[in-house]
Short mmCIF file of C-alpha atoms and ligand atoms in Angstrom, two decimals:
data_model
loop_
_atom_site.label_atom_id
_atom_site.label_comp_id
_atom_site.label_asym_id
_atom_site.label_seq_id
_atom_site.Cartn_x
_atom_site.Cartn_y
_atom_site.Cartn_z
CA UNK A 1 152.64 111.65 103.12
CA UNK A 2 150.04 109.02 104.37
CA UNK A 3 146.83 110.55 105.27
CA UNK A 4 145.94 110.62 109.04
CA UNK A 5 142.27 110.07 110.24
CA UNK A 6 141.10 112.29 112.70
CA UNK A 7 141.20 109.96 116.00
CA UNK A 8 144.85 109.07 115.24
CA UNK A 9 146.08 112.68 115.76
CA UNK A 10 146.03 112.27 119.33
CA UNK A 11 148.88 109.47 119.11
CA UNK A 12 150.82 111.90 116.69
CA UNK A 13 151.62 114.71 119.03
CA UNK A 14 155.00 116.48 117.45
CA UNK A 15 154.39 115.25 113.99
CA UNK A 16 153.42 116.35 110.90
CA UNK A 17 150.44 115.04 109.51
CA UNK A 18 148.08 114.96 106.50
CA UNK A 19 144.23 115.26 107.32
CA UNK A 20 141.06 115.02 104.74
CA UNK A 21 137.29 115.63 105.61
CA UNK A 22 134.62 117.79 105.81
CA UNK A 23 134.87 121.27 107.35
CA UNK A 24 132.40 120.29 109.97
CA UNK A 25 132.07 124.59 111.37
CA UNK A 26 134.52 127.41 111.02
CA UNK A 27 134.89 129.90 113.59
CA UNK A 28 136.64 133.65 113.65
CA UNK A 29 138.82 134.85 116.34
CA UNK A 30 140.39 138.01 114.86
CA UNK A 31 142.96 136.86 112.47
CA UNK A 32 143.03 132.74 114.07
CA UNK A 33 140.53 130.68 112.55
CA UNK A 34 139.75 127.56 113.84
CA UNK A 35 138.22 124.65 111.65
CA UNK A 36 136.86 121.57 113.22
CA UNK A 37 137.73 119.26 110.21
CA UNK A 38 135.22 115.97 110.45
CA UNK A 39 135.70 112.32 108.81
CA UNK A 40 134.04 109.39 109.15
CA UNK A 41 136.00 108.57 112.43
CA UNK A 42 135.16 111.76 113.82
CA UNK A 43 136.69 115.25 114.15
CA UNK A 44 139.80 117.08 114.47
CA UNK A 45 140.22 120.81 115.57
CA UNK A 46 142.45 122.86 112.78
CA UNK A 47 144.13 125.87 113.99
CA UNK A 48 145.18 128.27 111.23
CA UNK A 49 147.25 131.64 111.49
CA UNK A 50 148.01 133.02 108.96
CA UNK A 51 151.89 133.39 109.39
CA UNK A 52 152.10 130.08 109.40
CA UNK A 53 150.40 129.67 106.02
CA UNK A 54 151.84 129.95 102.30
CA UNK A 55 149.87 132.75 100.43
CA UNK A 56 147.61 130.06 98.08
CA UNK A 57 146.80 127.90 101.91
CA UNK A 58 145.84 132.30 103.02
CA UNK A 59 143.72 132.68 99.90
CA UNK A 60 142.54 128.92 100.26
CA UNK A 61 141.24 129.60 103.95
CA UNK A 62 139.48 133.09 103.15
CA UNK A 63 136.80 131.38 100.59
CA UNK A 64 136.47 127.87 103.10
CA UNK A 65 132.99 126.99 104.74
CA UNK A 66 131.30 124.51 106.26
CA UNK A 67 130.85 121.20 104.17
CA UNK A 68 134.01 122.50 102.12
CA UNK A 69 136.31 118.82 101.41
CA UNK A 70 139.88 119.95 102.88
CA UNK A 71 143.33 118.68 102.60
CA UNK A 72 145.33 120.05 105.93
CA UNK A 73 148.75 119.85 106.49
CA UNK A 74 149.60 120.75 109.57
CA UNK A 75 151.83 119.89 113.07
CA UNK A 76 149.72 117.72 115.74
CA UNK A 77 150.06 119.45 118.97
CA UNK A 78 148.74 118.81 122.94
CA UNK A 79 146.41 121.30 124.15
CA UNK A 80 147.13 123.08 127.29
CA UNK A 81 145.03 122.49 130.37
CA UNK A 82 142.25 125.08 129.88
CA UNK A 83 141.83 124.25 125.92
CA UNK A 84 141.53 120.43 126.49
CA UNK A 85 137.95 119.63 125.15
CA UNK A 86 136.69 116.17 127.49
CA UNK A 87 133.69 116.31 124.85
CA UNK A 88 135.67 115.58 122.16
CA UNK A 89 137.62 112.11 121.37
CA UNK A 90 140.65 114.35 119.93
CA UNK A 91 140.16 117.34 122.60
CA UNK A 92 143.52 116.70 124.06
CA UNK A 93 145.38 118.08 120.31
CA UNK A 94 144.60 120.38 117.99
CA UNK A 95 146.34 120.45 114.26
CA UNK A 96 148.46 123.75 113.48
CA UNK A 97 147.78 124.23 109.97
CA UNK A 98 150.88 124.66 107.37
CA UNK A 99 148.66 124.13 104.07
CA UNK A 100 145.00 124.10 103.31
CA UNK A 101 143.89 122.64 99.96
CA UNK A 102 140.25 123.14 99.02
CA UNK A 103 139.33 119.34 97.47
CA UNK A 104 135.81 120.76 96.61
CA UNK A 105 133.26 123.69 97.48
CA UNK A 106 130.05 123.23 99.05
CA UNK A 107 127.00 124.97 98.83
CA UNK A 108 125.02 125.49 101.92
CA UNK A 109 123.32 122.69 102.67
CA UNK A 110 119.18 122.78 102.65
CA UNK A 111 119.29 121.62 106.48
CA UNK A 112 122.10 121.89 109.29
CA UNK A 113 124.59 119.16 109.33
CA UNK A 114 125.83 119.71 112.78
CA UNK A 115 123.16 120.67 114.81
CA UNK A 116 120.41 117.08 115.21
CA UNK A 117 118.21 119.36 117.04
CA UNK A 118 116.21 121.02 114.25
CA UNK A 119 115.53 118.26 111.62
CA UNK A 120 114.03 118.99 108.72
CA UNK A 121 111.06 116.67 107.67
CA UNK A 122 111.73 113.68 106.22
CA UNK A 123 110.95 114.72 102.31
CA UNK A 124 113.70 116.93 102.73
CA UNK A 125 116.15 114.78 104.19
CA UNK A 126 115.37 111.79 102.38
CA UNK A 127 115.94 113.98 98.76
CA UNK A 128 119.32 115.20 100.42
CA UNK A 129 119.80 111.41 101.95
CA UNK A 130 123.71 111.92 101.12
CA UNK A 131 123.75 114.74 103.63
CA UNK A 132 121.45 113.68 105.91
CA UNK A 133 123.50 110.44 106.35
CA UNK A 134 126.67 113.27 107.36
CA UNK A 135 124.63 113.97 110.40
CA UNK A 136 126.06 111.85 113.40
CA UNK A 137 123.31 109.82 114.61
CA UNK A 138 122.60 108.33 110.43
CA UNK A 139 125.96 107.80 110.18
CA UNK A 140 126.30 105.76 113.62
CA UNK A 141 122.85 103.92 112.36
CA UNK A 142 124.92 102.58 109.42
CA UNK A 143 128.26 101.80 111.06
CA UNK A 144 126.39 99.68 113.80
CA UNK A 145 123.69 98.85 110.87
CA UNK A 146 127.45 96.81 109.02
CA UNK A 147 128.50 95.78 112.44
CA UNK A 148 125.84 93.96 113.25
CA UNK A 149 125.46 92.51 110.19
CA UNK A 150 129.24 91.20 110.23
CA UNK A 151 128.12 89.50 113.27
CA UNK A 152 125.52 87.49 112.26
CA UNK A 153 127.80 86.20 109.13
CA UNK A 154 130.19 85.92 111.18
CA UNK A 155 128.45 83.76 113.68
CA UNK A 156 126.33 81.62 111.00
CA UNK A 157 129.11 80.80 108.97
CA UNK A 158 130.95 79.44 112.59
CA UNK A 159 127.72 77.41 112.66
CA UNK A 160 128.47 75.77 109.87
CA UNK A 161 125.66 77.53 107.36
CA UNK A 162 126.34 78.26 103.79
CA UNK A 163 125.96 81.71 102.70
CA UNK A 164 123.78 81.61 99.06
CA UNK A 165 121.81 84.10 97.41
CA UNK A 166 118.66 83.16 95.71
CA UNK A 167 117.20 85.20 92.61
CA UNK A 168 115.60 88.30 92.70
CA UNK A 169 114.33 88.21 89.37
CA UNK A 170 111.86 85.08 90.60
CA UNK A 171 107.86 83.99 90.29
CA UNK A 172 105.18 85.26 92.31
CA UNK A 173 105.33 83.68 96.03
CA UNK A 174 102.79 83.46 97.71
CA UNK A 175 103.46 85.12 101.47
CA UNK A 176 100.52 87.41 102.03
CA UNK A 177 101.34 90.48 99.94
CA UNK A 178 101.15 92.21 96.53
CA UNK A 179 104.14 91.03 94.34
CA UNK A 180 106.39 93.58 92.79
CA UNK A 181 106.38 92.40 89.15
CA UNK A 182 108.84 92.88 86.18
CA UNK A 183 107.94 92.70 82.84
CA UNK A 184 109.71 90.51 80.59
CA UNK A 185 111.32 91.52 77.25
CA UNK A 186 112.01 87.86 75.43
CA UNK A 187 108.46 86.62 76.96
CA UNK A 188 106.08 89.35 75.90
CA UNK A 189 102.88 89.46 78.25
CA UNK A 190 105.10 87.17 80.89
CA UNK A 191 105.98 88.75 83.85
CA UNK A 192 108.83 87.88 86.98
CA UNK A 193 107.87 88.82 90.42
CA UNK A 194 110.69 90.34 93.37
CA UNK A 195 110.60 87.66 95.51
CA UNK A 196 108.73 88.39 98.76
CA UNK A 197 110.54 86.22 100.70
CA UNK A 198 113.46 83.55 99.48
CA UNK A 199 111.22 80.35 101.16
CA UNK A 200 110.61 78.14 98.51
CA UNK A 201 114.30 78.35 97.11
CA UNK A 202 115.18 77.79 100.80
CA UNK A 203 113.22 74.88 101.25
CA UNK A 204 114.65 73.74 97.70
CA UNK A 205 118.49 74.23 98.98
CA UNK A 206 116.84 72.02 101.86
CA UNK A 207 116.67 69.44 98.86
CA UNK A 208 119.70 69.90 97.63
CA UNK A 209 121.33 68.79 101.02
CA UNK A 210 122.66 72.31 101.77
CA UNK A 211 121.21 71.51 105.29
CA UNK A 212 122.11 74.87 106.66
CA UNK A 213 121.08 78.11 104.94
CA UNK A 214 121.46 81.43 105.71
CA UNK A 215 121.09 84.72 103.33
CA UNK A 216 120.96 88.43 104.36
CA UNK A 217 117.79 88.28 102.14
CA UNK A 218 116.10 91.01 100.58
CA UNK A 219 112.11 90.77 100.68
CA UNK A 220 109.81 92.66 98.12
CA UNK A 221 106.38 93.28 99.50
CA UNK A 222 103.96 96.23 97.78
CA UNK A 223 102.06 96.77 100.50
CA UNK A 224 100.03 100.02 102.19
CA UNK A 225 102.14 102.12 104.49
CA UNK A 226 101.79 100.31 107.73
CA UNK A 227 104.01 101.77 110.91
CA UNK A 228 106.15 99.01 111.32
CA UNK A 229 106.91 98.20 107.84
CA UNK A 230 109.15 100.02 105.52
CA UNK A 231 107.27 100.18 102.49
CA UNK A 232 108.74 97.87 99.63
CA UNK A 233 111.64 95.82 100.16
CA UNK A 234 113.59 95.33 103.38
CA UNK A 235 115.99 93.31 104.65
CA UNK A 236 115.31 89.42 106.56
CA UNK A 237 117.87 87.24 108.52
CA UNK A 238 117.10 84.07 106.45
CA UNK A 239 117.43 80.55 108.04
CA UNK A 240 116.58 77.14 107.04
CA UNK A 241 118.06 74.15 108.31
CA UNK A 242 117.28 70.27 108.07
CA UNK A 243 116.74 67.36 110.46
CA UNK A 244 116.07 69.97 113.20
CA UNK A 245 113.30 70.38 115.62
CA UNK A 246 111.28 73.33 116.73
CA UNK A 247 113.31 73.53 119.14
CA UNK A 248 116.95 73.48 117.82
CA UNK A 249 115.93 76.50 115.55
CA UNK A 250 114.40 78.62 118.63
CA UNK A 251 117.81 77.91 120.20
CA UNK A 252 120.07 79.05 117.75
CA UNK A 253 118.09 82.68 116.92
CA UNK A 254 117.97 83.18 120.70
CA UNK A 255 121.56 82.00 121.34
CA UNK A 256 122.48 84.30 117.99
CA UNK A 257 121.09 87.41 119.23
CA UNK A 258 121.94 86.72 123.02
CA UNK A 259 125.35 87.03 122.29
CA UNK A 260 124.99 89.92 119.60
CA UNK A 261 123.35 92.21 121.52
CA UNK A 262 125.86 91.45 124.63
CA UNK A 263 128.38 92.25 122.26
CA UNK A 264 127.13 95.28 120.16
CA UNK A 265 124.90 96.70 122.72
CA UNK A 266 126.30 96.28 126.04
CA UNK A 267 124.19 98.55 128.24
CA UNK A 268 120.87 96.86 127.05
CA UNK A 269 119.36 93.94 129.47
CA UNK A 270 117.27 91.18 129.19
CA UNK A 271 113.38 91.11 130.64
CA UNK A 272 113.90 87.28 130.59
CA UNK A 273 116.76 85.12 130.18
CA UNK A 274 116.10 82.57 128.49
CA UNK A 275 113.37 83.39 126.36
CA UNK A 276 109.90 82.75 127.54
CA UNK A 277 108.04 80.16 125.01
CA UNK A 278 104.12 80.96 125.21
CA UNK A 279 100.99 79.46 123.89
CA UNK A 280 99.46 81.42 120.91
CA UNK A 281 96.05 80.90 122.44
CA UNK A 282 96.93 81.98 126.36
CA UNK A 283 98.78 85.53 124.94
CA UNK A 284 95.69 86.84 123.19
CA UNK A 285 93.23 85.61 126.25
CA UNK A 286 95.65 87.18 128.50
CA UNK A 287 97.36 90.35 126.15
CA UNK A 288 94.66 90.55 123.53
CA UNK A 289 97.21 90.18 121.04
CA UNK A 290 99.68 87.85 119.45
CA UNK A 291 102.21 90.30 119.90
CA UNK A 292 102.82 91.73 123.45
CA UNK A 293 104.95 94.05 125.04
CA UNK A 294 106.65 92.23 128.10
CA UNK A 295 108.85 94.91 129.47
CA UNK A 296 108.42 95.31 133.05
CA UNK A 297 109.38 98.70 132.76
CA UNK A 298 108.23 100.44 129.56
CA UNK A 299 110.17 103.88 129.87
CA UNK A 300 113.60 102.08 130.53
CA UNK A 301 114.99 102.10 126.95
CA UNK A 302 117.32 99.51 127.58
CA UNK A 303 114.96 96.80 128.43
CA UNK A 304 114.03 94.38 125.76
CA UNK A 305 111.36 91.88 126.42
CA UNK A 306 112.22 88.96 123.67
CA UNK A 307 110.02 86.29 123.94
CA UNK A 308 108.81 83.29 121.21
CA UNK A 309 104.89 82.67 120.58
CA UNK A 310 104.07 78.93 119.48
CA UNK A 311 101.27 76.92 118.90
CA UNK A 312 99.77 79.04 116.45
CA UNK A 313 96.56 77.64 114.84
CA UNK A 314 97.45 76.73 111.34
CA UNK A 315 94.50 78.51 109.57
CA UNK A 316 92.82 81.57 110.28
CA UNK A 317 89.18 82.57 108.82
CA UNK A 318 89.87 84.19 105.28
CA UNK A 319 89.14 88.16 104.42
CA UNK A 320 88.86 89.69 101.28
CA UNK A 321 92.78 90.41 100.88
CA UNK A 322 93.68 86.17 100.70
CA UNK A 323 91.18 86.41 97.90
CA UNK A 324 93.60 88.88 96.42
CA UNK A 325 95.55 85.58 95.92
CA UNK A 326 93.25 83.70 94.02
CA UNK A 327 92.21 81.52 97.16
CA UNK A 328 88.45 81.13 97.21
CA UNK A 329 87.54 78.94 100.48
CA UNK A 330 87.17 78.89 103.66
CA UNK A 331 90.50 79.01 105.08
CA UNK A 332 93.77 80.83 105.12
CA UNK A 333 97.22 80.22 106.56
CA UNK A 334 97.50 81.96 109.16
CA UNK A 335 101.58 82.50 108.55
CA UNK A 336 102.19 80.83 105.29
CA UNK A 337 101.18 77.20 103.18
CA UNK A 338 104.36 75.81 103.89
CA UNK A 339 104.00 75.85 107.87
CA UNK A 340 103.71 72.16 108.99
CA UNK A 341 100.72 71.15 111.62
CA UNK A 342 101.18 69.21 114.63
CA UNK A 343 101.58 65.72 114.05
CA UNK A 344 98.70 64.66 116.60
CA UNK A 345 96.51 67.48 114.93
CA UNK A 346 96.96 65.89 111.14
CA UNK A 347 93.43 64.21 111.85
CA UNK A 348 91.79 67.62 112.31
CA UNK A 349 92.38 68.58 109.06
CA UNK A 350 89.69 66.28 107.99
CA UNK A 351 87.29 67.14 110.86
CA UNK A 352 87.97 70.93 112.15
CA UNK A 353 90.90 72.52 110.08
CA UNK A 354 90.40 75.65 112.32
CA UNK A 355 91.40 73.78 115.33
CA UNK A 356 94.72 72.56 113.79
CA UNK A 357 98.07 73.98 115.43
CA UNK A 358 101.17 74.18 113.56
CA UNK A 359 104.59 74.23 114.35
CA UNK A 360 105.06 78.37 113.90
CA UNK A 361 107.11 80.27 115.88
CA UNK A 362 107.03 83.88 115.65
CA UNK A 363 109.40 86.18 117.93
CA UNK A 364 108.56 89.10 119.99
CA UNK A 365 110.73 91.97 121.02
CA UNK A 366 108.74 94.64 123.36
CA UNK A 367 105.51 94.83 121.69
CA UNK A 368 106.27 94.38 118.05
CA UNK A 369 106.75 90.97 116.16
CA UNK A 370 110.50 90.67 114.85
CA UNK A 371 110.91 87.31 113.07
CA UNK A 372 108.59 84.08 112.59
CA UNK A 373 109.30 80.80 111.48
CA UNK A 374 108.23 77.15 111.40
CA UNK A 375 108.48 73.22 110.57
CA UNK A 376 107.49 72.85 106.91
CA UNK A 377 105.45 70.83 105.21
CA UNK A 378 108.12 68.15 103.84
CA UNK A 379 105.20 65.35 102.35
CA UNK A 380 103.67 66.75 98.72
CA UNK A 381 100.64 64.56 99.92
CA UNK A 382 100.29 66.66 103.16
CA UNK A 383 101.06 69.77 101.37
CA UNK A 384 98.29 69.30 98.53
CA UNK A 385 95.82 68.70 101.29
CA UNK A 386 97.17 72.12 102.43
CA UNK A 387 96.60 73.51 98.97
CA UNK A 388 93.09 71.86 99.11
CA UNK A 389 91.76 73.42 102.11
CA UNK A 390 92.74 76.89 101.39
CA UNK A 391 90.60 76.75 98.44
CA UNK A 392 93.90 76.54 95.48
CA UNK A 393 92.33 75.31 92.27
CA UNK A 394 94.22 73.56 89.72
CA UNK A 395 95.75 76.05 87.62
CA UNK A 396 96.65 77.59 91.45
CA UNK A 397 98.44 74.25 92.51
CA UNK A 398 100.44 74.03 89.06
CA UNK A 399 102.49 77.05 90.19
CA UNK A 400 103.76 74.92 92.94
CA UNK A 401 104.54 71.62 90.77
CA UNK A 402 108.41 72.69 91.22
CA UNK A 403 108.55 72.65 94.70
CA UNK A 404 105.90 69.48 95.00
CA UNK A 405 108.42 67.61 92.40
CA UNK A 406 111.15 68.42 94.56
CA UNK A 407 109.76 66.21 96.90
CA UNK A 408 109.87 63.36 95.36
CA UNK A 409 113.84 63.37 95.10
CA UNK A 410 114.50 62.67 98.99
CA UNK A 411 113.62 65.71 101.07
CA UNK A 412 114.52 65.65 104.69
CA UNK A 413 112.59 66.98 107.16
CA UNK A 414 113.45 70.65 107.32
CA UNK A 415 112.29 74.13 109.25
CA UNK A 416 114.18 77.60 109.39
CA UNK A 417 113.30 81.57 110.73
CA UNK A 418 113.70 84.87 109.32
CA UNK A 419 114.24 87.63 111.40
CA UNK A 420 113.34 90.93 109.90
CA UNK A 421 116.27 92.65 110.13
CA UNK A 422 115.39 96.49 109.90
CA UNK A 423 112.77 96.21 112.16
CA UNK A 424 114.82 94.31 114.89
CA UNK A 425 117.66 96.68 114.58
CA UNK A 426 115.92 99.96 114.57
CA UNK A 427 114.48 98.86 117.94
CA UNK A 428 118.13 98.13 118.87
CA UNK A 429 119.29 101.05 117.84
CA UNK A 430 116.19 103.20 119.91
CA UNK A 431 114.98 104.45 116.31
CA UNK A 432 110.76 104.48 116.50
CA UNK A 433 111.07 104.88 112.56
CA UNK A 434 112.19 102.12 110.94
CA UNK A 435 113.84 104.27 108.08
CA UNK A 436 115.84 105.83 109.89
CA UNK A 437 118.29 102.78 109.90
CA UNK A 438 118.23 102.12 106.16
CA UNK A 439 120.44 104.23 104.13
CA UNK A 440 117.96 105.13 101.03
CA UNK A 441 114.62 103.98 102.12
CA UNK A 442 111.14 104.82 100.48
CA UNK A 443 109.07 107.19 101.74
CA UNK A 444 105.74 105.72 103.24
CA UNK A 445 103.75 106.49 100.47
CA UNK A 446 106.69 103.99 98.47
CA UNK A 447 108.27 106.48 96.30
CA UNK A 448 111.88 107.45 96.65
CA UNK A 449 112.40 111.71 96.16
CA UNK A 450 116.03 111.06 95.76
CA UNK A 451 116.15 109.03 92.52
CA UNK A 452 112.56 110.45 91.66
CA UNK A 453 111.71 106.18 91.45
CA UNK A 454 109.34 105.06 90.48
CA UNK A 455 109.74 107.28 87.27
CA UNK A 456 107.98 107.38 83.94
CA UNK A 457 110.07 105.01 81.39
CA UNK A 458 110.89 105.98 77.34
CA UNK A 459 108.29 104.89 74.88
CA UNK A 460 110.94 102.40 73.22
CA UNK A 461 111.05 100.79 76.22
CA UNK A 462 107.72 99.99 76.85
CA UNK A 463 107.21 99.77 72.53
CA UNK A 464 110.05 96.62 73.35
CA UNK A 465 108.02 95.03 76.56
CA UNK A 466 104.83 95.03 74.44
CA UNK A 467 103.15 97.22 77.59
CA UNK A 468 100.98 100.08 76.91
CA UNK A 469 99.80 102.20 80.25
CA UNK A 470 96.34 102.98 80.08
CA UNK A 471 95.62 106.60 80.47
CA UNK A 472 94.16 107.13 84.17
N1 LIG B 1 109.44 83.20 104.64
C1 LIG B 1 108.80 83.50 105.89
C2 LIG B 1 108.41 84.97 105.94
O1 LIG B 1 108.89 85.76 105.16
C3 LIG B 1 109.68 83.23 107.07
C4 LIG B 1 109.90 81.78 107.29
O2 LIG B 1 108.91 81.03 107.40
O3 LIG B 1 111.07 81.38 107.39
O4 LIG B 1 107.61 85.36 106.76
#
């Protein structure tokens, strides 16, 4: 027999049918004992008497509790009026059970499944991530979490942009953060670096006449526990095309996630429609920030205020972190070194680099920045000047040769987005914390109490890497 998921029982009234899942509570009425039997489609109410059982299916039901994995046999029939259940997608049937097989035996669970209401805290849940993920509202996270994601391939690849996935075993980018690095076995004391971000290899494909790029691209940043940042890697909508304008690439994100959130979130609305475009320079004199919330309503949770800030200034006055990077002048980027400047500002990067705007576009969704983007740099003259003013020295500049060479072989004009995906969907979803819509995220402090990562490794291994860790 075929098994039957739960929501197709109520099409199956009369038949016999085979269920599996999760014995989501068990309750006692005298000798009945009903079993509200969950899968990932939802849940089905099992009715079992015992004269209607064989004597293993008796001894099978005496020893079954919740989280127990069940096979049911069992006759699909209508409820009467009074027992119909309007709560529940299957509430018009319950299952008479004819056989109960125990799969596998749970132990109780270190927090409820069922019941949302009293969460443990997030240590707990996080080391128990496979049960936590049982609970409704994680496992809705991740089914909308794949459906969304189907959409954007979905509507990408319609555009015309080819799917490729860059390395993650890569060389220190430079995007603003600590690099994750991996030590290499075959090039003792050399070392490969997660990539932060896929930009130069998307620029690169730019090169290669892939013209448009997309990747669901995961981004490797060790940085402090901030709020809106899950700590370590996370996931970005990656775009690069060529021969476009600002403008064409604004269009397509907003066009993109117009009609995705129409489709996957129907009872959200738009604050603006289309998309205001504002000045870098009026939002902070008028918000104080480069990032503001635009809702006109703030406690209606299905406004979202999406709106793109432009005319960033190119550089921004250094702090001690850019010298982190080995930069040692006066300026930084203020997004990243790739980021092209206005064409009529070129001639201030000789005179007042500060007052230089570029072409960066970052987007905005109710107070917190989702995505940014820009026109590169697509002249190696233009983009050693670049390197110049932030302060690069030689040795700095080498590690860019590969992208500079590049180049040189016909590069067209080119400029892309990436979306940070986690962040934009959590909000989405109405989730303040943005691990709540990742399936095995870090803790803040960036360790995992699942796997117990980041873990202590054998001495052979290290012995082979040529790494010894210093006491302390
Ligand atoms: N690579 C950039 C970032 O990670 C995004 C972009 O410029 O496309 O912020």
């Amino acid at each position: 027999m075929h098994r039957t998921i739960s929501t197709e029982t109520t099409q199956k009234v009369g038949e016999t049918v085979k269920l599996n899942g999760w014995v989501n509570n068990r309750r006692n009425m005298g000798k009945i004992v009903f079993l509200d039997v969950r899968d990932r489609w939802g849940m089905v109410q099992v009715v079992c008497v015992p004269s209607e059982l064989d004597e293993t299916s008796q001894v099978s039901l005496n020893e079954v509790r919740p989280e127990f994995v069940l096979e049911v046999e069992g006759m699909v029939q209508a409820r009467g009026e009074k027992q119909i259940n309007p709560n529940s997608a299957t509430g018009t049937v319950e299952v008479l059970a004819k056989r109960i097989l125990v799969l596998s035996k749970a132990e109780t669970p270190p927090f409820e499944i069922d019941n949302e209401e009293r969460q443990a805290n997030e240590e707990l849940r996080l080391k128990y991530r496979y049960l936590d993920l049982r609970h409704e509202r994680m496992k809705n996270n991740m089914l909308m979490r794949s459906k969304t994601l189907h959409f954007v391939r979905n509507y990408l690849h319609e555009k015309d942009f080819v799917e490729v996935q860059t390395p993650i075993l890569s060389k220190s980018t430079p995007e603003g953060a600590r690099d994750y690095l991996v030590p290499s076995r075959k090039f003792p004391g050399k070392f490969f670096a997660l990539p932060q971000s896929p930009q130069q290899y998307k620029q690169m494909l730019m090169v290669a006449g892939m013209e448009r790029y997309f990747q669901i691209a995961p981004c490797f940043r060790d940085e402090d526990a901030r709020a809106d940042r899950s700590p370590g890697e996370f996931y970005q909508i990656d775009m690069e095309m060529s021969f476009v304008k600002q403008d064409d690439i604004l269009e397509l994100a907003e066009k993109m996630f117009t009609q995705m959130i129409k489709e996957l979130w129907p009872e959200k609305h738009f604050t603006f429609e289309p998309w205001p475009r504002l000045k870098y320079a009026d939002v902070k004199k008028e918000y104080g920030t480069d990032k503001p919330d635009l809702r006109k309503n703030k406690d209606d949770k299905n406004e979202l205020a999406f709106a793109w800030i432009v005319d960033f200034p190119l550089f921004t006055e250094q702090t001690e972190e850019d010298f982190f990077q080995g930069a040692g002048d006066k300026w930084a980027p203020s997004h990243h070194m790739f980021t092209a400047p206005k064409e009529e500002d070129i001639p201030l990067l000789d005179t007042d680099p500060g007052k230089a705007r570029s072409y960066q576009h970052d987007l905005v969704l109710n107070g917190w920045e989702v995505g940014g983007g820009s026109i590169r740099i697509h002249d190696a003259n233009l983009q050693r000047k670049i390197f110049d003013l932030i302060g690069f020295t030689e040795k700095d500049k080498e590690s860019f040769t590969h992208l500079l060479k590049a180049f040189e072989f016909g590069v067209p004009p080119h400029g892309g987005i990436a979306p940070g995906f986690d962040r934009l969907f959590s909000i989405l979803q109405g989730e303040k914390n943005i691990r709540e819509v990742i399936a095995f995220p870090l803790l803040a402090d960036a360790h995992d109490p699942l796997m117990d990562a980041p873990s202590e490794v054998k001495e052979e291994q290290l012995e082979e890497l040529g790494i010894e860790v210093k006491k302390n």
